[in-house]
Amino acid sequence: MEKVNVAMACKLMSYYRLGVFQSLSAVTEKYEFTFFGDTQEQGGIEPIPYTYASKKGKEGIRWIKTRNYFYKPERLLWQTGILSEIFKSKFKVFVFEGAIAHYPIWLFAFLCKLRGKKVVYWTHGNRGLDRGIKKFLRKILFKWLGDGLFLYGHFQRDNMIRDGYHPDNVHVIYNSLKSDEQFEILEQLNLKGVKTAKHKLFKDSNKFTLIFIGRLASNKGVMDILKVMNRLKEVSITVNCIFIGAGEEKNKMENYCKDNRLIDQIHFTGALYSEKEIAPYFAMADLMMSPGNVGLNCIHSLAYGVPVLTHNDFRYQNPEVEAVIEGVSGSFFEYNNFNDMVLKIKKWIGHKYNKEEIRSNCQNMIKQKYNPEFQSICITKALDQICKNV
């Protein structure tokens, strides 16, 4: 059987997608995937080094470099090289990142349809907040100029089906990081060394320890973590917290810690990208707290066996929140309810849970769904449905 050539046009070759890109590049049976993307950093997102394009075997990526032009990080003005590929016969399927503000995709999708190519969008879809013109434009792009959608979660899929999309055209492919690397690093950690390092970070290293990984931004609710710690301190409950990341809230957070005498309970690592640097901090933590929303930080935390606490309104969440199962891999507090957030933290602190059992629950979620291999399988199965007549 002749292989179906699939072109995946990426706004960014984001480093966090390295695992799934490698897995798809290694597919040898029905499909041959080729990635088109720039090497530049955009919006603070670390890119995949182009050296992976020349690597062989499972490490390599079938990658053709393009040049992308942006007005803002979320607004793609043009991507070179795609137009000519649409008019060649090799690629029968084009996968685009489906944001309506990626302006060239409208033209690319229209030309693909004229040329008889299948068009698929890799997108968040409708979280339940789309209204008016935005909802109408999504329907034009996704439904009328597309043949299928790759979505990260079931909540979005259900919303799209309610919007009139055929269930056979809406596919959940989840999300992933390089989980095998994370598992391996965690297993090789010197736990005695981690304990010694933690003792140097905090005045009382034996206290319950929170962790946050991500941008220190207001929409992530990082100030709420400090406010929770201060509220707990008022009732004689001391917790520590590790913040991995950088951002505009950093100075405000440091000043709050000084004003409320939290300095001995807080450690800022700055932005870290190496899993070997990140892993020891997760080994010190009991709970990952993300008050604003979760995304890949949730997947990051679960891979290291650390449960996640976040809010329960999925309209204002990223799809990765579905990896949080109440009482199994984390828990939820009521959206916009600070007192409930404090209550849920107190429950985690007071509950004498089996840390090894929780760690196993969290990692099993990654092993079952949120890993590059399973994501790759989901993508190829979705294409089987989309490309039935190719």
mmCIF file of C-alpha atoms in Angstrom:
data_model
loop_
_atom_site.group_PDB
_atom_site.id
_atom_site.type_symbol
_atom_site.label_atom_id
_atom_site.label_comp_id
_atom_site.label_asym_id
_atom_site.label_seq_id
_atom_site.Cartn_x
_atom_site.Cartn_y
_atom_site.Cartn_z
ATOM 1 C CA MET A 1 0.000 0.000 0.000
ATOM 2 C CA GLU A 2 1.302 3.445 -0.958
ATOM 3 C CA LYS A 3 2.074 5.663 2.016
ATOM 4 C CA VAL A 4 0.017 8.783 2.672
ATOM 5 C CA ASN A 5 2.343 11.776 2.896
ATOM 6 C CA VAL A 6 1.319 14.179 5.648
ATOM 7 C CA ALA A 7 2.630 17.751 5.881
ATOM 8 C CA MET A 8 2.467 19.249 9.375
ATOM 9 C CA ALA A 9 2.872 23.031 9.186
ATOM 10 C CA CYS A 10 3.938 24.272 12.626
ATOM 11 C CA LYS A 11 3.716 27.852 13.811
ATOM 12 C CA LEU A 12 6.543 26.944 16.190
ATOM 13 C CA MET A 13 8.743 23.878 16.525
ATOM 14 C CA SER A 14 8.225 23.924 20.282
ATOM 15 C CA TYR A 15 10.701 21.893 22.310
ATOM 16 C CA TYR A 16 7.953 20.343 24.407
ATOM 17 C CA ARG A 17 6.695 18.607 21.235
ATOM 18 C CA LEU A 18 10.040 16.968 20.516
ATOM 19 C CA GLY A 19 8.873 13.554 21.728
ATOM 20 C CA VAL A 20 5.725 13.334 19.610
ATOM 21 C CA PHE A 21 7.499 14.774 16.550
ATOM 22 C CA GLN A 22 10.166 12.083 16.889
ATOM 23 C CA SER A 23 7.529 9.408 17.317
ATOM 24 C CA LEU A 24 5.590 10.539 14.227
ATOM 25 C CA SER A 25 8.790 10.824 12.164
ATOM 26 C CA ALA A 26 9.488 7.168 12.988
ATOM 27 C CA VAL A 27 6.103 5.947 11.668
ATOM 28 C CA THR A 28 6.959 3.603 8.811
ATOM 29 C CA GLU A 29 3.729 1.889 7.791
ATOM 30 C CA LYS A 30 0.805 3.828 6.351
ATOM 31 C CA TYR A 31 1.910 7.454 6.856
ATOM 32 C CA GLU A 32 5.021 9.533 6.302
ATOM 33 C CA PHE A 33 5.038 12.751 8.334
ATOM 34 C CA THR A 34 7.094 15.793 7.376
ATOM 35 C CA PHE A 35 7.264 18.856 9.612
ATOM 36 C CA PHE A 36 7.530 22.411 8.320
ATOM 37 C CA GLY A 37 8.627 25.021 10.834
ATOM 38 C CA ASP A 38 11.035 27.769 11.794
ATOM 39 C CA THR A 39 13.910 27.514 14.256
ATOM 40 C CA GLN A 40 13.254 30.861 15.926
ATOM 41 C CA GLU A 41 12.074 31.392 19.494
ATOM 42 C CA GLN A 42 8.749 33.164 19.767
ATOM 43 C CA GLY A 43 6.764 34.200 22.818
ATOM 44 C CA GLY A 44 9.346 32.779 25.218
ATOM 45 C CA ILE A 45 8.779 29.213 23.971
ATOM 46 C CA GLU A 46 11.984 27.201 23.592
ATOM 47 C CA PRO A 47 12.409 25.829 20.042
ATOM 48 C CA ILE A 48 13.705 22.420 19.002
ATOM 49 C CA PRO A 49 17.324 22.696 17.798
ATOM 50 C CA TYR A 50 17.537 22.156 14.039
ATOM 51 C CA THR A 51 20.242 19.533 14.642
ATOM 52 C CA TYR A 52 17.405 17.043 15.189
ATOM 53 C CA ALA A 53 16.626 17.296 11.456
ATOM 54 C CA SER A 54 19.899 15.522 10.657
ATOM 55 C CA LYS A 55 19.710 12.855 13.378
ATOM 56 C CA LYS A 56 18.924 9.296 12.354
ATOM 57 C CA GLY A 57 16.605 6.703 13.843
ATOM 58 C CA LYS A 58 14.245 7.435 16.723
ATOM 59 C CA GLU A 59 16.026 10.693 17.614
ATOM 60 C CA GLY A 60 15.504 12.344 14.231
ATOM 61 C CA ILE A 61 12.713 14.565 12.918
ATOM 62 C CA ARG A 62 11.738 14.747 9.242
ATOM 63 C CA TRP A 63 11.914 18.535 9.220
ATOM 64 C CA ILE A 64 11.984 21.110 6.423
ATOM 65 C CA LYS A 65 12.905 24.542 7.727
ATOM 66 C CA THR A 66 10.629 27.474 6.900
ATOM 67 C CA ARG A 67 10.666 31.141 7.759
ATOM 68 C CA ASN A 68 7.756 32.386 9.839
ATOM 69 C CA TYR A 69 6.737 36.023 10.129
ATOM 70 C CA PHE A 70 4.709 37.239 13.119
ATOM 71 C CA TYR A 71 2.843 40.408 14.014
ATOM 72 C CA LYS A 72 2.514 39.155 17.600
ATOM 73 C CA PRO A 73 3.338 35.698 19.027
ATOM 74 C CA GLU A 74 -0.283 34.642 18.517
ATOM 75 C CA ARG A 75 -0.617 36.201 15.050
ATOM 76 C CA LEU A 76 1.155 34.428 12.220
ATOM 77 C CA LEU A 77 1.423 36.675 9.158
ATOM 78 C CA TRP A 78 3.156 34.279 6.746
ATOM 79 C CA GLN A 79 4.981 30.956 6.571
ATOM 80 C CA THR A 80 7.324 30.343 3.667
ATOM 81 C CA GLY A 81 7.463 27.094 1.725
ATOM 82 C CA ILE A 82 3.898 25.901 2.313
ATOM 83 C CA LEU A 83 2.309 27.433 -0.758
ATOM 84 C CA SER A 84 4.593 25.569 -3.166
ATOM 85 C CA GLU A 85 3.997 22.265 -1.337
ATOM 86 C CA ILE A 86 0.235 22.592 -1.792
ATOM 87 C CA PHE A 87 0.726 22.631 -5.559
ATOM 88 C CA LYS A 88 2.962 19.574 -5.531
ATOM 89 C CA SER A 89 1.456 16.089 -5.662
ATOM 90 C CA LYS A 90 3.383 14.470 -2.773
ATOM 91 C CA PHE A 91 1.386 15.645 0.243
ATOM 92 C CA LYS A 92 -2.185 14.453 0.400
ATOM 93 C CA VAL A 93 -2.887 15.749 3.912
ATOM 94 C CA PHE A 94 -1.978 19.096 5.467
ATOM 95 C CA VAL A 95 -2.145 19.612 9.225
ATOM 96 C CA PHE A 96 -2.263 23.236 10.393
ATOM 97 C CA GLU A 97 -2.255 24.770 13.861
ATOM 98 C CA GLY A 98 -5.813 25.997 13.986
ATOM 99 C CA ALA A 99 -5.997 29.520 15.364
ATOM 100 C CA ILE A 100 -8.145 31.975 13.447
ATOM 101 C CA ALA A 101 -5.421 34.654 13.947
ATOM 102 C CA HIS A 102 -2.927 32.548 11.955
ATOM 103 C CA TYR A 103 -3.881 34.453 8.837
ATOM 104 C CA PRO A 104 -2.087 32.478 6.079
ATOM 105 C CA ILE A 105 -3.861 29.283 7.143
ATOM 106 C CA TRP A 106 -7.103 30.632 5.644
ATOM 107 C CA LEU A 107 -5.424 30.863 2.232
ATOM 108 C CA PHE A 108 -3.552 27.575 2.624
ATOM 109 C CA ALA A 109 -6.721 25.699 3.612
ATOM 110 C CA PHE A 110 -8.731 27.183 0.721
ATOM 111 C CA LEU A 111 -6.052 26.197 -1.806
ATOM 112 C CA CYS A 112 -5.791 22.711 -0.306
ATOM 113 C CA LYS A 113 -9.514 22.216 -0.821
ATOM 114 C CA LEU A 114 -9.232 23.383 -4.426
ATOM 115 C CA ARG A 115 -6.388 20.908 -4.959
ATOM 116 C CA GLY A 116 -8.263 18.012 -3.355
ATOM 117 C CA LYS A 117 -5.997 17.824 -0.295
ATOM 118 C CA LYS A 118 -7.268 16.853 3.137
ATOM 119 C CA VAL A 119 -7.070 19.640 5.754
ATOM 120 C CA VAL A 120 -6.748 18.906 9.460
ATOM 121 C CA TYR A 121 -6.413 21.424 12.305
ATOM 122 C CA TRP A 122 -4.415 20.787 15.471
ATOM 123 C CA THR A 123 -6.177 23.107 17.898
ATOM 124 C CA HIS A 124 -7.724 23.783 21.306
ATOM 125 C CA GLY A 125 -11.157 24.148 19.724
ATOM 126 C CA ASN A 126 -14.079 25.719 21.556
ATOM 127 C CA ARG A 127 -13.784 25.768 25.364
ATOM 128 C CA GLY A 128 -17.396 26.865 25.638
ATOM 129 C CA LEU A 129 -16.631 30.583 25.521
ATOM 130 C CA ASP A 130 -16.928 31.264 21.778
ATOM 131 C CA ARG A 131 -19.631 33.729 20.827
ATOM 132 C CA GLY A 132 -20.701 35.754 17.807
ATOM 133 C CA ILE A 133 -18.183 36.433 15.039
ATOM 134 C CA LYS A 134 -15.439 34.333 16.632
ATOM 135 C CA LYS A 135 -17.659 31.275 16.719
ATOM 136 C CA PHE A 136 -18.778 31.920 13.133
ATOM 137 C CA LEU A 137 -15.182 32.264 11.898
ATOM 138 C CA ARG A 138 -14.178 29.039 13.627
ATOM 139 C CA LYS A 139 -16.952 27.219 11.781
ATOM 140 C CA ILE A 140 -15.772 28.565 8.429
ATOM 141 C CA LEU A 141 -12.167 27.576 9.089
ATOM 142 C CA PHE A 142 -12.695 24.274 10.899
ATOM 143 C CA LYS A 143 -15.919 22.895 9.451
ATOM 144 C CA TRP A 144 -16.195 24.290 5.948
ATOM 145 C CA LEU A 145 -12.487 24.512 5.100
ATOM 146 C CA GLY A 146 -11.447 21.444 7.075
ATOM 147 C CA ASP A 147 -11.832 17.680 7.110
ATOM 148 C CA GLY A 148 -10.987 17.013 10.750
ATOM 149 C CA LEU A 149 -9.754 18.351 14.059
ATOM 150 C CA PHE A 150 -7.040 17.181 16.441
ATOM 151 C CA LEU A 151 -8.052 18.298 19.935
ATOM 152 C CA TYR A 152 -6.230 18.003 23.241
ATOM 153 C CA GLY A 153 -9.219 17.093 25.398
ATOM 154 C CA HIS A 154 -12.757 15.673 25.602
ATOM 155 C CA PHE A 155 -14.331 18.806 27.071
ATOM 156 C CA GLN A 156 -13.503 20.714 23.885
ATOM 157 C CA ARG A 157 -14.614 17.778 21.726
ATOM 158 C CA ASP A 158 -18.031 17.722 23.411
ATOM 159 C CA ASN A 159 -18.369 21.476 22.841
ATOM 160 C CA MET A 160 -17.504 21.112 19.152
ATOM 161 C CA ILE A 161 -20.039 18.316 18.689
ATOM 162 C CA ARG A 162 -22.703 20.495 20.335
ATOM 163 C CA ASP A 163 -21.698 23.189 17.832
ATOM 164 C CA GLY A 164 -22.647 20.837 14.993
ATOM 165 C CA TYR A 165 -19.358 19.125 14.130
ATOM 166 C CA HIS A 166 -19.634 15.465 13.152
ATOM 167 C CA PRO A 167 -18.197 13.198 15.885
ATOM 168 C CA ASP A 168 -16.161 11.265 13.298
ATOM 169 C CA ASN A 169 -14.269 14.457 12.414
ATOM 170 C CA VAL A 170 -13.324 15.505 15.951
ATOM 171 C CA HIS A 171 -10.463 13.539 17.499
ATOM 172 C CA VAL A 172 -8.792 13.753 20.925
ATOM 173 C CA ILE A 173 -5.007 13.292 20.687
ATOM 174 C CA TYR A 174 -4.077 14.489 24.224
ATOM 175 C CA ASN A 175 -0.705 16.173 24.863
ATOM 176 C CA SER A 176 2.722 15.065 26.023
ATOM 177 C CA LEU A 177 6.271 15.803 27.076
ATOM 178 C CA LYS A 178 9.286 13.485 26.884
ATOM 179 C CA SER A 179 7.982 11.321 29.714
ATOM 180 C CA ASP A 180 10.478 8.481 29.287
ATOM 181 C CA GLU A 181 13.308 10.929 29.922
ATOM 182 C CA GLN A 182 11.536 12.269 33.007
ATOM 183 C CA PHE A 183 10.929 8.783 34.431
ATOM 184 C CA GLU A 184 14.551 7.800 33.865
ATOM 185 C CA ILE A 185 15.949 10.951 35.491
ATOM 186 C CA LEU A 186 13.635 10.545 38.477
ATOM 187 C CA GLU A 187 14.697 6.938 39.003
ATOM 188 C CA GLN A 188 18.360 7.908 38.916
ATOM 189 C CA LEU A 189 18.047 10.740 41.436
ATOM 190 C CA ASN A 190 20.124 10.602 44.564
ATOM 191 C CA LEU A 191 17.302 11.036 47.091
ATOM 192 C CA LYS A 192 19.704 11.542 49.947
ATOM 193 C CA GLY A 193 21.284 14.385 47.986
ATOM 194 C CA VAL A 194 17.843 15.827 47.264
ATOM 195 C CA LYS A 195 17.006 15.808 50.981
ATOM 196 C CA THR A 196 20.276 17.579 51.787
ATOM 197 C CA ALA A 197 19.620 20.190 49.069
ATOM 198 C CA LYS A 198 16.099 20.819 50.382
ATOM 199 C CA HIS A 199 17.461 21.332 53.886
ATOM 200 C CA LYS A 200 19.578 24.185 52.502
ATOM 201 C CA LEU A 201 16.598 25.830 50.802
ATOM 202 C CA PHE A 202 14.179 26.081 53.713
ATOM 203 C CA LYS A 203 14.333 26.869 57.400
ATOM 204 C CA ASP A 204 12.165 23.797 58.070
ATOM 205 C CA SER A 205 12.615 21.375 55.182
ATOM 206 C CA ASN A 206 10.310 18.754 56.726
ATOM 207 C CA LYS A 207 7.191 20.847 56.188
ATOM 208 C CA PHE A 208 4.636 20.131 53.450
ATOM 209 C CA THR A 209 6.040 21.556 50.198
ATOM 210 C CA LEU A 210 4.169 23.070 47.270
ATOM 211 C CA ILE A 211 5.645 23.560 43.815
ATOM 212 C CA PHE A 212 4.688 25.677 40.820
ATOM 213 C CA ILE A 213 6.237 25.465 37.353
ATOM 214 C CA GLY A 214 5.399 27.939 34.625
ATOM 215 C CA ARG A 215 5.481 31.613 33.866
ATOM 216 C CA LEU A 216 5.222 33.869 36.925
ATOM 217 C CA ALA A 217 2.283 35.772 35.468
ATOM 218 C CA SER A 218 -0.876 37.209 37.014
ATOM 219 C CA ASN A 219 -3.187 34.939 34.989
ATOM 220 C CA LYS A 220 -1.450 31.920 36.546
ATOM 221 C CA GLY A 221 -2.534 33.008 40.012
ATOM 222 C CA VAL A 222 0.969 32.802 41.488
ATOM 223 C CA MET A 223 0.215 35.545 44.019
ATOM 224 C CA ASP A 224 -2.651 33.419 45.309
ATOM 225 C CA ILE A 225 -0.165 30.716 46.287
ATOM 226 C CA LEU A 226 1.637 33.187 48.545
ATOM 227 C CA LYS A 227 -1.648 34.435 49.959
ATOM 228 C CA VAL A 228 -2.677 30.866 50.763
ATOM 229 C CA MET A 229 0.634 30.325 52.541
ATOM 230 C CA ASN A 230 0.114 33.506 54.548
ATOM 231 C CA ARG A 231 -3.446 32.488 55.485
ATOM 232 C CA LEU A 232 -2.158 29.090 56.660
ATOM 233 C CA LYS A 233 0.584 30.767 58.646
ATOM 234 C CA GLU A 234 -2.076 32.740 60.534
ATOM 235 C CA VAL A 235 -3.444 29.429 61.864
ATOM 236 C CA SER A 236 0.048 28.072 62.642
ATOM 237 C CA ILE A 237 0.383 25.886 59.534
ATOM 238 C CA THR A 238 3.736 26.306 57.811
ATOM 239 C CA VAL A 239 4.269 25.158 54.226
ATOM 240 C CA ASN A 240 7.160 25.661 51.837
ATOM 241 C CA CYS A 241 6.925 26.473 48.146
ATOM 242 C CA ILE A 242 9.257 26.179 45.149
ATOM 243 C CA PHE A 243 8.613 28.409 42.118
ATOM 244 C CA ILE A 244 10.201 27.248 38.847
ATOM 245 C CA GLY A 245 9.927 29.951 36.210
ATOM 246 C CA ALA A 246 10.351 33.629 35.471
ATOM 247 C CA GLY A 247 7.926 36.423 34.741
ATOM 248 C CA GLU A 248 6.566 39.865 35.415
ATOM 249 C CA GLU A 249 5.102 38.966 38.835
ATOM 250 C CA LYS A 250 8.496 38.041 40.326
ATOM 251 C CA ASN A 251 9.260 41.402 41.994
ATOM 252 C CA LYS A 252 5.740 41.694 43.379
ATOM 253 C CA MET A 253 6.010 38.170 44.798
ATOM 254 C CA GLU A 254 9.382 38.860 46.426
ATOM 255 C CA ASN A 255 8.061 42.038 48.047
ATOM 256 C CA TYR A 256 5.016 40.174 49.370
ATOM 257 C CA CYS A 257 7.293 37.520 50.891
ATOM 258 C CA LYS A 258 9.353 40.205 52.650
ATOM 259 C CA ASP A 259 6.301 42.068 53.933
ATOM 260 C CA ASN A 260 4.708 38.882 55.278
ATOM 261 C CA ARG A 261 7.825 37.117 56.523
ATOM 262 C CA LEU A 262 7.580 34.221 54.087
ATOM 263 C CA ILE A 263 11.154 34.403 52.825
ATOM 264 C CA ASP A 264 12.269 31.301 54.760
ATOM 265 C CA GLN A 265 9.430 29.307 53.165
ATOM 266 C CA ILE A 266 9.985 30.289 49.509
ATOM 267 C CA HIS A 267 12.562 29.382 46.886
ATOM 268 C CA PHE A 268 12.658 30.905 43.390
ATOM 269 C CA THR A 269 14.732 28.850 40.939
ATOM 270 C CA GLY A 270 14.279 31.102 37.926
ATOM 271 C CA ALA A 271 13.513 29.638 34.489
ATOM 272 C CA LEU A 272 14.786 26.067 34.080
ATOM 273 C CA TYR A 273 14.600 23.988 30.906
ATOM 274 C CA SER A 274 16.750 20.953 31.648
ATOM 275 C CA GLU A 275 14.875 18.027 33.161
ATOM 276 C CA LYS A 276 17.993 17.162 35.150
ATOM 277 C CA GLU A 277 17.716 20.553 36.847
ATOM 278 C CA ILE A 278 13.944 20.383 37.270
ATOM 279 C CA ALA A 279 13.579 16.830 38.583
ATOM 280 C CA PRO A 280 15.224 17.341 42.031
ATOM 281 C CA TYR A 281 12.757 20.121 42.857
ATOM 282 C CA PHE A 282 9.768 17.909 42.075
ATOM 283 C CA ALA A 283 11.330 15.204 44.231
ATOM 284 C CA MET A 284 11.151 17.713 47.104
ATOM 285 C CA ALA A 285 7.466 18.538 46.523
ATOM 286 C CA ASP A 286 4.192 17.119 47.839
ATOM 287 C CA LEU A 287 1.724 19.005 45.626
ATOM 288 C CA MET A 288 1.842 21.114 42.472
ATOM 289 C CA MET A 289 -0.444 24.131 42.831
ATOM 290 C CA SER A 290 -1.685 26.075 39.820
ATOM 291 C CA PRO A 291 -4.498 28.466 40.839
ATOM 292 C CA GLY A 292 -5.013 30.205 37.477
ATOM 293 C CA ASN A 293 -5.127 27.173 35.207
ATOM 294 C CA VAL A 294 -3.025 24.192 34.270
ATOM 295 C CA GLY A 295 -1.483 23.198 30.976
ATOM 296 C CA LEU A 296 1.661 21.242 30.350
ATOM 297 C CA ASN A 297 2.768 22.055 33.904
ATOM 298 C CA CYS A 298 0.163 19.487 34.944
ATOM 299 C CA ILE A 299 1.712 16.825 32.680
ATOM 300 C CA HIS A 300 5.153 17.814 33.935
ATOM 301 C CA SER A 301 4.116 17.359 37.547
ATOM 302 C CA LEU A 302 2.300 14.048 37.107
ATOM 303 C CA ALA A 303 5.300 12.553 35.298
ATOM 304 C CA TYR A 304 7.330 13.207 38.441
ATOM 305 C CA GLY A 305 4.609 11.660 40.588
ATOM 306 C CA VAL A 306 3.413 14.925 42.141
ATOM 307 C CA PRO A 307 -0.391 15.461 42.311
ATOM 308 C CA VAL A 308 -1.987 18.699 41.095
ATOM 309 C CA LEU A 309 -4.386 21.186 42.668
ATOM 310 C CA THR A 310 -6.227 23.621 40.392
ATOM 311 C CA HIS A 311 -9.695 25.126 39.861
ATOM 312 C CA ASN A 312 -12.767 23.278 38.582
ATOM 313 C CA ASP A 313 -14.141 25.497 35.778
ATOM 314 C CA PHE A 314 -12.991 23.809 32.580
ATOM 315 C CA ARG A 315 -14.060 26.774 30.459
ATOM 316 C CA TYR A 316 -11.062 28.638 31.856
ATOM 317 C CA GLN A 317 -8.723 25.667 31.849
ATOM 318 C CA ASN A 318 -6.400 24.095 29.317
ATOM 319 C CA PRO A 319 -7.270 20.559 28.150
ATOM 320 C CA GLU A 320 -4.474 18.939 30.185
ATOM 321 C CA VAL A 321 -6.657 19.498 33.259
ATOM 322 C CA GLU A 322 -8.440 16.257 32.324
ATOM 323 C CA ALA A 323 -5.391 14.373 33.624
ATOM 324 C CA VAL A 324 -6.350 15.513 37.137
ATOM 325 C CA ILE A 325 -8.665 12.960 38.726
ATOM 326 C CA GLU A 326 -10.124 13.959 42.087
ATOM 327 C CA GLY A 327 -8.389 12.096 44.890
ATOM 328 C CA VAL A 328 -6.258 10.079 42.470
ATOM 329 C CA SER A 329 -3.893 12.418 40.633
ATOM 330 C CA GLY A 330 -4.874 15.632 42.378
ATOM 331 C CA SER A 331 -7.954 17.647 43.280
ATOM 332 C CA PHE A 332 -9.981 20.752 42.474
ATOM 333 C CA PHE A 333 -11.084 23.835 44.346
ATOM 334 C CA GLU A 334 -14.110 25.911 43.400
ATOM 335 C CA TYR A 335 -13.297 28.511 40.747
ATOM 336 C CA ASN A 336 -12.730 32.010 42.161
ATOM 337 C CA ASN A 337 -13.190 30.738 45.723
ATOM 338 C CA PHE A 338 -10.098 31.562 47.765
ATOM 339 C CA ASN A 339 -11.454 30.003 50.948
ATOM 340 C CA ASP A 340 -12.063 26.698 49.181
ATOM 341 C CA MET A 341 -8.516 26.811 47.813
ATOM 342 C CA VAL A 342 -7.204 27.151 51.375
ATOM 343 C CA LEU A 343 -9.485 24.345 52.548
ATOM 344 C CA LYS A 344 -8.253 21.946 49.833
ATOM 345 C CA ILE A 345 -4.611 22.675 50.703
ATOM 346 C CA LYS A 346 -5.347 21.981 54.359
ATOM 347 C CA LYS A 347 -6.903 18.643 53.397
ATOM 348 C CA TRP A 348 -3.771 17.640 51.499
ATOM 349 C CA ILE A 349 -1.578 18.677 54.408
ATOM 350 C CA GLY A 350 -3.713 16.871 56.988
ATOM 351 C CA HIS A 351 -4.314 13.718 54.960
ATOM 352 C CA LYS A 352 -1.781 11.003 55.727
ATOM 353 C CA TYR A 353 -1.760 9.671 52.183
ATOM 354 C CA ASN A 354 0.543 7.008 50.831
ATOM 355 C CA LYS A 355 3.072 9.012 48.847
ATOM 356 C CA GLU A 356 4.178 6.002 46.788
ATOM 357 C CA GLU A 357 0.567 5.207 45.859
ATOM 358 C CA ILE A 358 -0.079 8.790 44.813
ATOM 359 C CA ARG A 359 3.143 8.838 42.811
ATOM 360 C CA SER A 360 2.103 5.647 41.038
ATOM 361 C CA ASN A 361 -1.384 7.052 40.283
ATOM 362 C CA CYS A 362 0.082 10.212 38.783
ATOM 363 C CA GLN A 363 2.655 8.437 36.642
ATOM 364 C CA ASN A 364 0.105 5.883 35.428
ATOM 365 C CA MET A 365 -1.951 8.734 33.983
ATOM 366 C CA ILE A 366 1.100 9.719 31.920
ATOM 367 C CA LYS A 367 1.910 6.139 30.930
ATOM 368 C CA GLN A 368 -1.645 5.467 29.801
ATOM 369 C CA LYS A 369 -2.476 8.633 27.820
ATOM 370 C CA TYR A 370 -0.186 11.643 28.104
ATOM 371 C CA ASN A 371 2.972 10.387 26.414
ATOM 372 C CA PRO A 372 4.454 10.828 22.901
ATOM 373 C CA GLU A 373 3.855 7.237 21.786
ATOM 374 C CA PHE A 374 0.162 7.225 22.697
ATOM 375 C CA GLN A 375 -0.285 10.683 21.203
ATOM 376 C CA SER A 376 1.273 9.425 17.978
ATOM 377 C CA ILE A 377 -1.091 6.434 17.942
ATOM 378 C CA CYS A 378 -4.090 8.752 18.458
ATOM 379 C CA ILE A 379 -2.977 10.927 15.541
ATOM 380 C CA THR A 380 -2.549 8.014 13.128
ATOM 381 C CA LYS A 381 -5.899 6.495 14.153
ATOM 382 C CA ALA A 382 -7.582 9.854 13.598
ATOM 383 C CA LEU A 383 -6.009 10.080 10.156
ATOM 384 C CA ASP A 384 -7.335 6.598 9.362
ATOM 385 C CA GLN A 385 -10.828 8.016 9.878
ATOM 386 C CA ILE A 386 -10.190 11.314 8.091
ATOM 387 C CA CYS A 387 -8.397 9.738 5.123
ATOM 388 C CA LYS A 388 -10.751 6.815 4.448
ATOM 389 C CA ASN A 389 -11.153 7.825 0.812
ATOM 390 C CA VAL A 390 -7.568 8.999 0.143
#
